[in-house]
Amino acid sequence: MDQEKNKELTVFWAQSQPTIASFIHSLVPNFQDADDILQNVAIITVEKFEQFDRNLSFTAWANGIARNLILKYYSQKGKKLVILDAETINKVAQVYEQESRSIHDQKESMQKALKKCLMQLKNKWKKIVDMHYIEEFSPVRIAQQLSMTRNNVFVSLHRIRLALKKCVERELDEVYS
Amino acid sequence: MTERSEHLISLFLLDPSAMTEEQARELSSWISQDTRNTKEFIRASLFRRCIHDILLSSDEGRICILHDSMTTSDANAESFFDKQFWHLLLQEEATAPKIEIESPAIPEHELFQKIEPMQQVRREKKVRRINKKSLFKAILSTAALIFFVFYFASLYNTKNVEVATLTDSLNAQWAESSAPTINSRLMTNHTPLMLRKGYAEIVFDNNSKVVVEAPAEFQVLSYDEIKLTYGRLYVTVPQEAMGFIVSTPNSKIIDLGTEFGVQTDINGSTELHVAKGKTALVSGAGDTKNNILVYAGAAKKVAYDSLESIDIACNNRMFARYIDSKSRFVWRGQNISLADIVGGGNGFGSGVLNQGIEVSTGRATFTLATTDMHAGRGGYVRVPSNPYIDGIFVPGLGSDMTQINSVGLQTGAFPNTSGMIWGYIINGAWHHGFDVERHNLQLDGVTYDGKRNPAITMHSNLAITFDLHALREKLPGVSIKSFSSTFGVSNTVEKWLKNRDFSDMDQSPEVVRLAREHEATAEFWVFLDGEKVLQQKVSSASKAGIVDVPVDESVRFLTLAVTEADDTSMFDWALFGQPELILESSN
């Protein structure tokens, strides 16, 4: 690809990358797998950029590539992982296409509030949050490390997620009220 | 949103391997049945990803999670997490009922046996990490340097410390979540910065300077390392900061006292263009990594799907090397064209072709007052309309001494001349006489059209002095290294001389010679602050001359002059071809 086209693609990518990443993140819970899919979307957009119709939205085009890779990802996982069906993935893609701007804005404000809420987490939960969100341990592995049951780990993570969600909603209410 | 749907979403996000087919179907159905549900699902997914990103990208977040809460949040009486809520949660955790999670696919006792210490089971990132230690061993074989680098790396890398400053930006537009301002301090492990438009200059505390050009995503990793996810950046590293590293998705570039540009495509392919000194390029990973040295003037590319680097053409104009928001100047390594300045420009292409300086007034002009030769005016003429041109003059006219700059410096180097001139000093290279049709001038068979081959046309007995300090003031980040140009009398003279009838002219020895030999000769001069650095006669039939002289930082005035030789001033269609001030970064 010549330098001009490369520059054009990079500009498109810089504008669309957050939306594409969010779309993948919402359908692929495994952090590393989601990052790998995003990287593969980048590779394919470079390879196929000649075919991109400039009259269409680059974000929609790249999200289409991402959707196909997600479907492929789940089909390769096969029986090891029960996942959402193709219709659901398409539905999520469709909503993304229509609402990408507002979703992105929500994510921006959510991040700020979330930082504040995370600061207030208590000791007991810090360990589990650390193991799940930073070390990326599964609930099974966390249970083994902390001598808990898998069920209890799941319940803790579930509750922490909901507690943080409530906290963020409260923070955002304060901001906008 | 129902408790049931929250549970299903948690299962999908937190422990998908425990999800039954029925639960997956139920969740799919719930997401698809209503757009509001789809949005709730998206929000929940992104919420979880945000937790991950915040904790992983910033030590600020990580520390607040891992740090002993007795010194932080417990002390905060207004903590939103109600103590009672957490007490209940603690109790519930111990007695929590099962919530439809199937047994793990692998029996628990087997997993227990596979447990490894926490440090050992940390997941390896797929991004290739290259061992800095082994690299320096291989390349530099200097144990002391390794120790030095690792000592400081260990000191800084593990902490969230300020290591660089955003010193300037031009038309910069950042992604909403990360918008540093000028003089912002940048920290290690800060969230990646996404520059959507414009330019940014970052100076690390070891004085390494990085200019980033949008669109780009990058991250300051340590006091001597920056990660470029995609985009372009140019690095200038002073000698004392040798070892500065640019990491890309598939390579590492280690400075060995140099200047270089790096471009990373969004698919991870990396290009390295070395402008000065040398660098080490490390591609690949683990045992298969490749280390090579890349020297000034060379460029390499590592494709995203390859471990090998390949040779590519080095592009010295590809990267923004220096920016100045005050003058809105972006320097890409180009030199200053003196022809462009004669055309009223800044030396970088803003001048107007065929514009020049009228010799008697010093004013800008586009047109010939006359196609005939005429007598030039004595004295030094200032050029107030152009800050980079100090003045113009007719050398050797009427006196043994000729003033050559505005501070009154005189030189006796010039011989006495007739003072006869033609036209004006032109950004371009052409001649038009009463019996000569307008045409572009040539040196060594090369036509100087003024665009691809810029030139200054200066007929004999004309001179111009440039003010280099005025240029330096506009370019604080770069310095003038030298002046270079070709010079000579146009090869086209012969054709027109052959057809000229001199019979009605005074048959002086000079005219006779001109008519007989069909070539015109002029004498070319270059002065730096009045000191002569070039004096050379060149004829229209001989090869063009070349001048390339170093210019000290203290030199203020550069003077170019052309005088007639011993064959009259007629047909002295002289030019300086591609007259440039060669620049280099001030570092």
mmCIF file of N, CA and C in Angstrom, chain A residues 3 6-7 10-11 13-14 17 22 25-26 29 31-32 35-36 39 42-43 45-47 82 84-85 88 91 96 99 101 106 108 119-123 125-126 130 132-133 135-137 139-140 144 148 150-152 154 156 158-159 161 163 165 167, chain B residues 6-7 10 12 14-15 17-18 24 28 32 35 38-39 41 43 45-46 48-49 52 64-67 69 73-74 80-81 86 89 92-93 96-99 102 104 111-112 115 121-123 126 176-177 194 213-215 230 232 263 265-267 304:
data_model
loop_
_atom_site.group_PDB
_atom_site.id
_atom_site.type_symbol
_atom_site.label_atom_id
_atom_site.label_comp_id
_atom_site.label_asym_id
_atom_site.label_seq_id
_atom_site.Cartn_x
_atom_site.Cartn_y
_atom_site.Cartn_z
ATOM 1 N N GLN A 3 2.083 5.247 0.555
ATOM 2 C CA GLN A 3 2.065 6.055 1.786
ATOM 3 C C GLN A 3 0.755 6.836 1.947
ATOM 4 N N ASN A 6 -1.934 4.506 3.025
ATOM 5 C CA ASN A 6 -1.629 4.083 4.384
ATOM 6 C C ASN A 6 -2.039 5.170 5.378
ATOM 7 N N LYS A 7 -1.746 6.398 5.012
ATOM 8 C CA LYS A 7 -2.111 7.531 5.878
ATOM 9 C C LYS A 7 -3.638 7.638 5.987
ATOM 10 N N THR A 10 -4.875 4.977 8.258
ATOM 11 C CA THR A 10 -4.554 5.237 9.664
ATOM 12 C C THR A 10 -5.493 6.291 10.251
ATOM 13 N N VAL A 11 -5.831 7.272 9.440
ATOM 14 C CA VAL A 11 -6.791 8.296 9.906
ATOM 15 C C VAL A 11 -8.145 7.645 10.192
ATOM 16 N N TRP A 13 -8.702 4.589 10.907
ATOM 17 C CA TRP A 13 -8.568 3.671 12.047
ATOM 18 C C TRP A 13 -8.576 4.439 13.367
ATOM 19 N N ALA A 14 -7.857 5.559 13.379
ATOM 20 C CA ALA A 14 -7.814 6.354 14.614
ATOM 21 C C ALA A 14 -9.212 6.812 15.024
ATOM 22 N N GLN A 17 -11.301 3.116 15.725
ATOM 23 C CA GLN A 17 -10.786 2.045 16.579
ATOM 24 C C GLN A 17 -11.532 1.898 17.908
ATOM 25 N N SER A 22 -14.805 -1.518 21.208
ATOM 26 C CA SER A 22 -15.945 -1.689 22.121
ATOM 27 C C SER A 22 -16.883 -2.783 21.628
ATOM 28 N N HIS A 25 -15.267 -6.015 22.435
ATOM 29 C CA HIS A 25 -15.253 -6.236 23.889
ATOM 30 C C HIS A 25 -16.622 -6.639 24.422
ATOM 31 N N SER A 26 -17.663 -6.144 23.792
ATOM 32 C CA SER A 26 -18.993 -6.461 24.321
ATOM 33 C C SER A 26 -19.404 -7.896 24.005
ATOM 34 N N PRO A 29 -15.852 -11.884 26.089
ATOM 35 C CA PRO A 29 -15.497 -11.530 27.461
ATOM 36 C C PRO A 29 -14.022 -11.753 27.803
ATOM 37 N N PHE A 31 -10.454 -11.096 27.827
ATOM 38 C CA PHE A 31 -9.759 -9.852 27.462
ATOM 39 C C PHE A 31 -8.723 -10.064 26.365
ATOM 40 N N GLN A 32 -7.888 -11.093 26.529
ATOM 41 C CA GLN A 32 -6.812 -11.300 25.561
ATOM 42 C C GLN A 32 -7.365 -11.724 24.202
ATOM 43 N N ASP A 35 -8.592 -8.705 22.431
ATOM 44 C CA ASP A 35 -7.491 -7.898 21.880
ATOM 45 C C ASP A 35 -6.921 -8.539 20.619
ATOM 46 N N ASP A 36 -6.834 -9.866 20.626
ATOM 47 C CA ASP A 36 -6.322 -10.562 19.436
ATOM 48 C C ASP A 36 -7.259 -10.367 18.238
ATOM 49 N N GLN A 39 -6.752 -6.968 16.810
ATOM 50 C CA GLN A 39 -5.526 -6.907 15.998
ATOM 51 C C GLN A 39 -5.756 -7.545 14.629
ATOM 52 N N ALA A 42 -7.504 -5.261 12.349
ATOM 53 C CA ALA A 42 -6.556 -4.284 11.781
ATOM 54 C C ALA A 42 -5.805 -4.896 10.602
ATOM 55 N N ILE A 43 -5.370 -6.118 10.763
ATOM 56 C CA ILE A 43 -4.613 -6.779 9.685
ATOM 57 C C ILE A 43 -5.477 -6.913 8.435
ATOM 58 N N THR A 45 -8.171 -5.160 7.628
ATOM 59 C CA THR A 45 -8.510 -3.870 7.008
ATOM 60 C C THR A 45 -7.356 -3.366 6.137
ATOM 61 N N VAL A 46 -6.125 -3.649 6.562
ATOM 62 C CA VAL A 46 -4.974 -3.253 5.730
ATOM 63 C C VAL A 46 -4.980 -4.056 4.430
ATOM 64 N N GLU A 47 -5.188 -5.355 4.570
ATOM 65 C CA GLU A 47 -5.145 -6.227 3.385
ATOM 66 C C GLU A 47 -6.264 -5.914 2.394
ATOM 67 N N VAL A 82 -20.054 -22.478 25.413
ATOM 68 C CA VAL A 82 -21.403 -22.206 24.929
ATOM 69 C C VAL A 82 -21.533 -20.689 24.801
ATOM 70 N N LEU A 84 -23.284 -17.033 22.605
ATOM 71 C CA LEU A 84 -24.447 -16.396 22.008
ATOM 72 C C LEU A 84 -24.589 -16.844 20.561
ATOM 73 N N ASP A 85 -25.821 -16.899 20.095
ATOM 74 C CA ASP A 85 -26.012 -17.346 18.712
ATOM 75 C C ASP A 85 -25.769 -16.201 17.723
ATOM 76 N N THR A 88 -28.031 -13.141 17.737
ATOM 77 C CA THR A 88 -27.761 -12.188 18.815
ATOM 78 C C THR A 88 -26.558 -11.312 18.475
ATOM 79 N N LYS A 91 -27.594 -8.800 16.104
ATOM 80 C CA LYS A 91 -28.416 -7.781 16.762
ATOM 81 C C LYS A 91 -27.523 -6.755 17.478
ATOM 82 N N TYR A 96 -24.970 -1.442 17.550
ATOM 83 C CA TYR A 96 -23.715 -0.701 17.527
ATOM 84 C C TYR A 96 -23.662 0.284 16.374
ATOM 85 N N GLU A 99 -25.936 3.151 17.251
ATOM 86 C CA GLU A 99 -25.744 3.900 18.494
ATOM 87 C C GLU A 99 -24.280 4.089 18.871
ATOM 88 N N ARG A 101 -22.029 6.302 18.557
ATOM 89 C CA ARG A 101 -21.620 7.569 19.165
ATOM 90 C C ARG A 101 -22.066 7.654 20.626
ATOM 91 N N GLN A 106 -21.134 7.247 26.460
ATOM 92 C CA GLN A 106 -21.469 6.632 27.749
ATOM 93 C C GLN A 106 -20.239 5.987 28.369
ATOM 94 N N GLU A 108 -17.155 6.838 27.933
ATOM 95 C CA GLU A 108 -16.259 7.889 28.411
ATOM 96 C C GLU A 108 -16.644 8.335 29.820
ATOM 97 N N MET A 119 -11.774 3.187 43.596
ATOM 98 C CA MET A 119 -10.942 3.684 44.689
ATOM 99 C C MET A 119 -11.524 3.292 46.043
ATOM 100 N N GLN A 120 -12.827 3.054 46.078
ATOM 101 C CA GLN A 120 -13.489 2.836 47.365
ATOM 102 C C GLN A 120 -13.749 1.369 47.671
ATOM 103 N N LEU A 121 -13.238 0.506 46.852
ATOM 104 C CA LEU A 121 -13.445 -0.926 47.117
ATOM 105 C C LEU A 121 -12.759 -1.347 48.416
ATOM 106 N N LYS A 122 -13.358 -2.299 49.078
ATOM 107 C CA LYS A 122 -12.803 -2.761 50.353
ATOM 108 C C LYS A 122 -11.787 -3.876 50.135
ATOM 109 N N ASN A 123 -10.978 -4.048 51.165
ATOM 110 C CA ASN A 123 -9.889 -5.021 51.104
ATOM 111 C C ASN A 123 -10.275 -6.400 50.593
ATOM 112 N N TRP A 125 -12.462 -7.490 48.766
ATOM 113 C CA TRP A 125 -12.833 -7.621 47.359
ATOM 114 C C TRP A 125 -11.710 -7.236 46.413
ATOM 115 N N LYS A 126 -10.751 -6.522 46.985
ATOM 116 C CA LYS A 126 -9.632 -6.111 46.142
ATOM 117 C C LYS A 126 -8.891 -7.324 45.591
ATOM 118 N N ASP A 130 -8.495 -8.017 41.777
ATOM 119 C CA ASP A 130 -7.136 -8.104 41.240
ATOM 120 C C ASP A 130 -6.959 -9.392 40.440
ATOM 121 N N HIS A 132 -9.164 -11.395 39.109
ATOM 122 C CA HIS A 132 -10.015 -11.571 37.921
ATOM 123 C C HIS A 132 -9.717 -10.537 36.840
ATOM 124 N N TYR A 133 -9.606 -9.274 37.239
ATOM 125 C CA TYR A 133 -9.510 -8.219 36.227
ATOM 126 C C TYR A 133 -8.073 -7.878 35.814
ATOM 127 N N GLU A 135 -5.055 -10.153 36.833
ATOM 128 C CA GLU A 135 -4.387 -11.422 36.522
ATOM 129 C C GLU A 135 -5.173 -12.229 35.491
ATOM 130 N N GLU A 136 -6.441 -11.899 35.349
ATOM 131 C CA GLU A 136 -7.327 -12.562 34.392
ATOM 132 C C GLU A 136 -7.523 -14.042 34.720
ATOM 133 N N PHE A 137 -7.608 -14.341 35.986
ATOM 134 C CA PHE A 137 -7.903 -15.702 36.430
ATOM 135 C C PHE A 137 -9.393 -15.970 36.260
ATOM 136 N N PRO A 139 -12.931 -17.841 37.524
ATOM 137 C CA PRO A 139 -13.447 -18.093 38.873
ATOM 138 C C PRO A 139 -12.933 -19.401 39.468
ATOM 139 N N VAL A 140 -12.740 -20.405 38.615
ATOM 140 C CA VAL A 140 -12.236 -21.691 39.122
ATOM 141 C C VAL A 140 -10.853 -21.509 39.736
ATOM 142 N N GLN A 144 -9.477 -21.791 43.688
ATOM 143 C CA GLN A 144 -8.368 -22.616 44.136
ATOM 144 C C GLN A 144 -7.371 -21.800 44.946
ATOM 145 N N MET A 148 -11.839 -21.076 48.149
ATOM 146 C CA MET A 148 -13.278 -20.828 48.144
ATOM 147 C C MET A 148 -13.912 -21.780 47.141
ATOM 148 N N ARG A 150 -16.111 -22.375 43.697
ATOM 149 C CA ARG A 150 -16.287 -21.621 42.458
ATOM 150 C C ARG A 150 -17.565 -20.784 42.512
ATOM 151 N N ASN A 151 -18.572 -21.376 43.113
ATOM 152 C CA ASN A 151 -19.847 -20.681 43.220
ATOM 153 C C ASN A 151 -19.703 -19.389 44.032
ATOM 154 N N ASN A 152 -18.967 -19.488 45.131
ATOM 155 C CA ASN A 152 -18.799 -18.306 45.974
ATOM 156 C C ASN A 152 -18.002 -17.211 45.269
ATOM 157 N N PHE A 154 -17.915 -16.766 42.059
ATOM 158 C CA PHE A 154 -18.803 -16.171 41.070
ATOM 159 C C PHE A 154 -19.758 -15.169 41.720
ATOM 160 N N SER A 156 -19.362 -13.529 44.435
ATOM 161 C CA SER A 156 -18.636 -12.327 44.843
ATOM 162 C C SER A 156 -18.408 -11.400 43.656
ATOM 163 N N HIS A 158 -20.008 -11.319 40.866
ATOM 164 C CA HIS A 158 -21.312 -10.824 40.424
ATOM 165 C C HIS A 158 -21.752 -9.642 41.273
ATOM 166 N N ARG A 159 -21.620 -9.806 42.572
ATOM 167 C CA ARG A 159 -22.048 -8.732 43.484
ATOM 168 C C ARG A 159 -21.159 -7.492 43.338
ATOM 169 N N ARG A 161 -19.641 -6.567 40.703
ATOM 170 C CA ARG A 161 -20.024 -5.908 39.447
ATOM 171 C C ARG A 161 -21.275 -5.046 39.658
ATOM 172 N N ALA A 163 -22.450 -3.893 42.522
ATOM 173 C CA ALA A 163 -22.188 -2.796 43.460
ATOM 174 C C ALA A 163 -21.479 -1.645 42.748
ATOM 175 N N LYS A 165 -21.635 -1.053 39.604
ATOM 176 C CA LYS A 165 -22.592 -0.479 38.666
ATOM 177 C C LYS A 165 -23.487 0.546 39.367
ATOM 178 N N CYS A 167 -22.802 2.144 42.086
ATOM 179 C CA CYS A 167 -21.960 3.280 42.464
ATOM 180 C C CYS A 167 -21.784 4.228 41.273
ATOM 181 N N GLU B 6 -29.510 -10.156 34.952
ATOM 182 C CA GLU B 6 -28.213 -9.758 35.516
ATOM 183 C C GLU B 6 -27.353 -10.981 35.789
ATOM 184 N N HIS B 7 -27.992 -12.023 36.329
ATOM 185 C CA HIS B 7 -27.244 -13.257 36.607
ATOM 186 C C HIS B 7 -26.688 -13.863 35.338
ATOM 187 N N SER B 10 -23.813 -11.840 34.045
ATOM 188 C CA SER B 10 -22.623 -12.101 34.859
ATOM 189 C C SER B 10 -21.991 -13.431 34.478
ATOM 190 N N PHE B 12 -22.126 -14.933 31.584
ATOM 191 C CA PHE B 12 -21.489 -14.779 30.277
ATOM 192 C C PHE B 12 -20.162 -14.020 30.402
ATOM 193 N N LEU B 14 -18.348 -13.305 33.329
ATOM 194 C CA LEU B 14 -17.377 -13.694 34.353
ATOM 195 C C LEU B 14 -16.949 -15.146 34.256
ATOM 196 N N ASP B 15 -17.850 -15.998 33.818
ATOM 197 C CA ASP B 15 -17.532 -17.423 33.825
ATOM 198 C C ASP B 15 -18.267 -18.144 32.695
ATOM 199 N N SER B 17 -17.533 -20.377 30.702
ATOM 200 C CA SER B 17 -17.362 -21.832 30.569
ATOM 201 C C SER B 17 -18.349 -22.585 31.455
ATOM 202 N N ALA B 18 -18.938 -21.878 32.417
ATOM 203 C CA ALA B 18 -19.901 -22.527 33.303
ATOM 204 C C ALA B 18 -21.329 -22.398 32.787
ATOM 205 N N ALA B 24 -27.342 -20.069 27.727
ATOM 206 C CA ALA B 24 -26.883 -19.276 26.587
ATOM 207 C C ALA B 24 -28.049 -18.919 25.682
ATOM 208 N N SER B 28 -29.325 -15.213 24.908
ATOM 209 C CA SER B 28 -29.422 -14.766 23.503
ATOM 210 C C SER B 28 -30.818 -14.229 23.221
ATOM 211 N N SER B 32 -31.862 -10.395 22.177
ATOM 212 C CA SER B 32 -32.438 -10.146 20.848
ATOM 213 C C SER B 32 -33.863 -9.609 20.891
ATOM 214 N N THR B 35 -34.462 -4.014 21.841
ATOM 215 C CA THR B 35 -33.245 -3.203 21.670
ATOM 216 C C THR B 35 -32.750 -2.648 23.003
ATOM 217 N N THR B 38 -30.629 -5.182 24.421
ATOM 218 C CA THR B 38 -29.337 -5.226 23.722
ATOM 219 C C THR B 38 -28.415 -4.140 24.271
ATOM 220 N N LYS B 39 -28.988 -2.971 24.459
ATOM 221 C CA LYS B 39 -28.162 -1.866 24.973
ATOM 222 C C LYS B 39 -27.683 -2.154 26.394
ATOM 223 N N PHE B 41 -27.125 -5.032 27.658
ATOM 224 C CA PHE B 41 -26.073 -6.045 27.547
ATOM 225 C C PHE B 41 -24.743 -5.390 27.135
ATOM 226 N N ARG B 43 -23.872 -2.316 27.534
ATOM 227 C CA ARG B 43 -23.398 -1.474 28.628
ATOM 228 C C ARG B 43 -22.689 -2.329 29.687
ATOM 229 N N SER B 45 -21.271 -5.258 29.295
ATOM 230 C CA SER B 45 -20.013 -5.800 28.769
ATOM 231 C C SER B 45 -18.913 -4.748 28.808
ATOM 232 N N LEU B 46 -19.272 -3.563 28.353
ATOM 233 C CA LEU B 46 -18.269 -2.504 28.319
ATOM 234 C C LEU B 46 -17.877 -2.074 29.726
ATOM 235 N N ARG B 48 -17.595 -3.974 32.303
ATOM 236 C CA ARG B 48 -16.597 -4.927 32.784
ATOM 237 C C ARG B 48 -15.243 -4.665 32.116
ATOM 238 N N ARG B 49 -15.277 -4.389 30.821
ATOM 239 C CA ARG B 49 -14.019 -4.119 30.106
ATOM 240 C C ARG B 49 -13.356 -2.849 30.659
ATOM 241 N N HIS B 52 -11.349 -3.587 33.684
ATOM 242 C CA HIS B 52 -10.074 -4.198 33.271
ATOM 243 C C HIS B 52 -9.110 -3.132 32.755
ATOM 244 N N CYS B 64 -4.704 1.580 44.027
ATOM 245 C CA CYS B 64 -5.852 1.790 44.924
ATOM 246 C C CYS B 64 -6.589 0.487 45.178
ATOM 247 N N ILE B 65 -6.459 -0.468 44.262
ATOM 248 C CA ILE B 65 -7.095 -1.763 44.488
ATOM 249 C C ILE B 65 -6.241 -2.635 45.395
ATOM 250 N N LEU B 66 -4.952 -2.640 45.144
ATOM 251 C CA LEU B 66 -4.085 -3.577 45.852
ATOM 252 C C LEU B 66 -3.573 -3.040 47.183
ATOM 253 N N HIS B 67 -3.563 -1.727 47.297
ATOM 254 C CA HIS B 67 -3.012 -1.125 48.504
ATOM 255 C C HIS B 67 -3.874 -1.452 49.719
ATOM 256 N N SER B 69 -6.187 -1.209 52.429
ATOM 257 C CA SER B 69 -7.288 -0.245 52.533
ATOM 258 C C SER B 69 -7.299 0.508 53.847
ATOM 259 N N SER B 73 -9.135 3.593 51.787
ATOM 260 C CA SER B 73 -10.582 3.723 51.768
ATOM 261 C C SER B 73 -11.253 3.475 53.113
ATOM 262 N N ASP B 74 -10.654 2.625 53.944
ATOM 263 C CA ASP B 74 -11.303 2.407 55.248
ATOM 264 C C ASP B 74 -11.342 3.687 56.060
ATOM 265 N N PHE B 80 -18.761 5.179 49.797
ATOM 266 C CA PHE B 80 -20.127 4.885 49.383
ATOM 267 C C PHE B 80 -20.529 3.457 49.695
ATOM 268 N N PHE B 81 -19.542 2.572 49.794
ATOM 269 C CA PHE B 81 -19.890 1.180 50.059
ATOM 270 C C PHE B 81 -20.263 1.034 51.526
ATOM 271 N N TRP B 86 -21.354 -4.622 52.870
ATOM 272 C CA TRP B 86 -20.202 -5.506 52.691
ATOM 273 C C TRP B 86 -20.177 -6.610 53.744
ATOM 274 N N LEU B 89 -22.486 -9.084 52.516
ATOM 275 C CA LEU B 89 -21.913 -9.781 51.358
ATOM 276 C C LEU B 89 -20.900 -10.824 51.814
ATOM 277 N N GLU B 92 -22.830 -13.650 53.122
ATOM 278 C CA GLU B 92 -23.497 -14.371 52.038
ATOM 279 C C GLU B 92 -22.513 -15.214 51.247
ATOM 280 N N GLU B 93 -21.300 -14.668 51.132
ATOM 281 C CA GLU B 93 -20.295 -15.395 50.372
ATOM 282 C C GLU B 93 -20.048 -16.766 50.985
ATOM 283 N N ALA B 96 -23.434 -18.708 50.324
ATOM 284 C CA ALA B 96 -24.182 -18.404 49.100
ATOM 285 C C ALA B 96 -24.758 -19.658 48.467
ATOM 286 N N PRO B 97 -26.038 -19.590 48.107
ATOM 287 C CA PRO B 97 -26.616 -20.727 47.405
ATOM 288 C C PRO B 97 -26.076 -20.800 45.995
ATOM 289 N N LYS B 98 -26.094 -21.980 45.456
ATOM 290 C CA LYS B 98 -25.621 -22.155 44.084
ATOM 291 C C LYS B 98 -26.592 -21.454 43.148
ATOM 292 N N ILE B 99 -26.032 -20.847 42.117
ATOM 293 C CA ILE B 99 -26.933 -20.173 41.172
ATOM 294 C C ILE B 99 -26.747 -20.732 39.760
ATOM 295 N N GLU B 102 -23.096 -24.928 36.327
ATOM 296 C CA GLU B 102 -22.769 -26.337 36.244
ATOM 297 C C GLU B 102 -21.376 -26.572 36.790
ATOM 298 N N PRO B 104 -17.565 -27.500 37.045
ATOM 299 C CA PRO B 104 -16.501 -27.217 36.085
ATOM 300 C C PRO B 104 -16.265 -28.412 35.174
ATOM 301 N N LEU B 111 -7.629 -29.631 38.951
ATOM 302 C CA LEU B 111 -7.199 -28.242 38.862
ATOM 303 C C LEU B 111 -6.332 -27.858 40.051
ATOM 304 N N PHE B 112 -6.701 -28.359 41.180
ATOM 305 C CA PHE B 112 -5.902 -28.056 42.363
ATOM 306 C C PHE B 112 -4.470 -28.536 42.181
ATOM 307 N N ILE B 115 -2.310 -26.185 40.132
ATOM 308 C CA ILE B 115 -2.069 -24.806 40.571
ATOM 309 C C ILE B 115 -0.576 -24.526 40.683
ATOM 310 N N VAL B 121 1.906 -18.266 37.173
ATOM 311 C CA VAL B 121 0.775 -18.499 36.279
ATOM 312 C C VAL B 121 0.315 -17.202 35.621
ATOM 313 N N ARG B 122 1.010 -16.144 35.882
ATOM 314 C CA ARG B 122 0.632 -14.896 35.205
ATOM 315 C C ARG B 122 0.649 -15.126 33.701
ATOM 316 N N ARG B 123 -0.444 -14.757 33.069
ATOM 317 C CA ARG B 123 -0.561 -15.057 31.648
ATOM 318 C C ARG B 123 0.441 -14.258 30.838
ATOM 319 N N LYS B 126 0.616 -11.737 24.473
ATOM 320 C CA LYS B 126 1.044 -12.162 23.147
ATOM 321 C C LYS B 126 1.968 -11.157 22.479
ATOM 322 N N GLU B 176 -10.971 11.842 23.396
ATOM 323 C CA GLU B 176 -11.603 12.522 24.530
ATOM 324 C C GLU B 176 -11.062 12.101 25.890
ATOM 325 N N SER B 177 -10.758 10.836 26.022
ATOM 326 C CA SER B 177 -10.397 10.338 27.347
ATOM 327 C C SER B 177 -8.983 10.736 27.761
ATOM 328 N N MET B 194 -4.015 8.849 22.409
ATOM 329 C CA MET B 194 -4.404 8.760 21.005
ATOM 330 C C MET B 194 -4.468 10.173 20.423
ATOM 331 N N GLU B 213 3.256 12.385 15.138
ATOM 332 C CA GLU B 213 2.372 12.952 14.112
ATOM 333 C C GLU B 213 1.086 12.129 14.041
ATOM 334 N N ALA B 214 -0.047 12.823 14.073
ATOM 335 C CA ALA B 214 -1.340 12.135 14.034
ATOM 336 C C ALA B 214 -1.604 11.551 12.645
ATOM 337 N N PRO B 215 -2.412 10.518 12.564
ATOM 338 C CA PRO B 215 -3.041 9.802 13.671
ATOM 339 C C PRO B 215 -2.067 8.803 14.292
ATOM 340 N N TYR B 230 0.354 2.539 16.732
ATOM 341 C CA TYR B 230 0.333 2.838 15.308
ATOM 342 C C TYR B 230 0.603 4.327 15.118
ATOM 343 N N ARG B 232 3.148 7.605 13.430
ATOM 344 C CA ARG B 232 4.526 7.971 13.120
ATOM 345 C C ARG B 232 5.130 8.780 14.259
ATOM 346 N N GLN B 263 7.530 4.302 11.734
ATOM 347 C CA GLN B 263 6.119 4.268 11.338
ATOM 348 C C GLN B 263 5.575 2.871 11.615
ATOM 349 N N ASP B 265 2.132 0.659 11.091
ATOM 350 C CA ASP B 265 0.803 0.595 10.497
ATOM 351 C C ASP B 265 -0.169 -0.008 11.506
ATOM 352 N N ILE B 266 -1.439 0.129 11.210
ATOM 353 C CA ILE B 266 -2.428 -0.372 12.183
ATOM 354 C C ILE B 266 -2.388 -1.888 12.291
ATOM 355 N N ASN B 267 -1.820 -2.562 11.290
ATOM 356 C CA ASN B 267 -1.712 -4.021 11.398
ATOM 357 C C ASN B 267 -0.427 -4.438 12.111
ATOM 358 N N TYR B 304 4.032 -7.312 9.526
ATOM 359 C CA TYR B 304 3.348 -7.835 10.717
ATOM 360 C C TYR B 304 3.427 -9.352 10.817
#
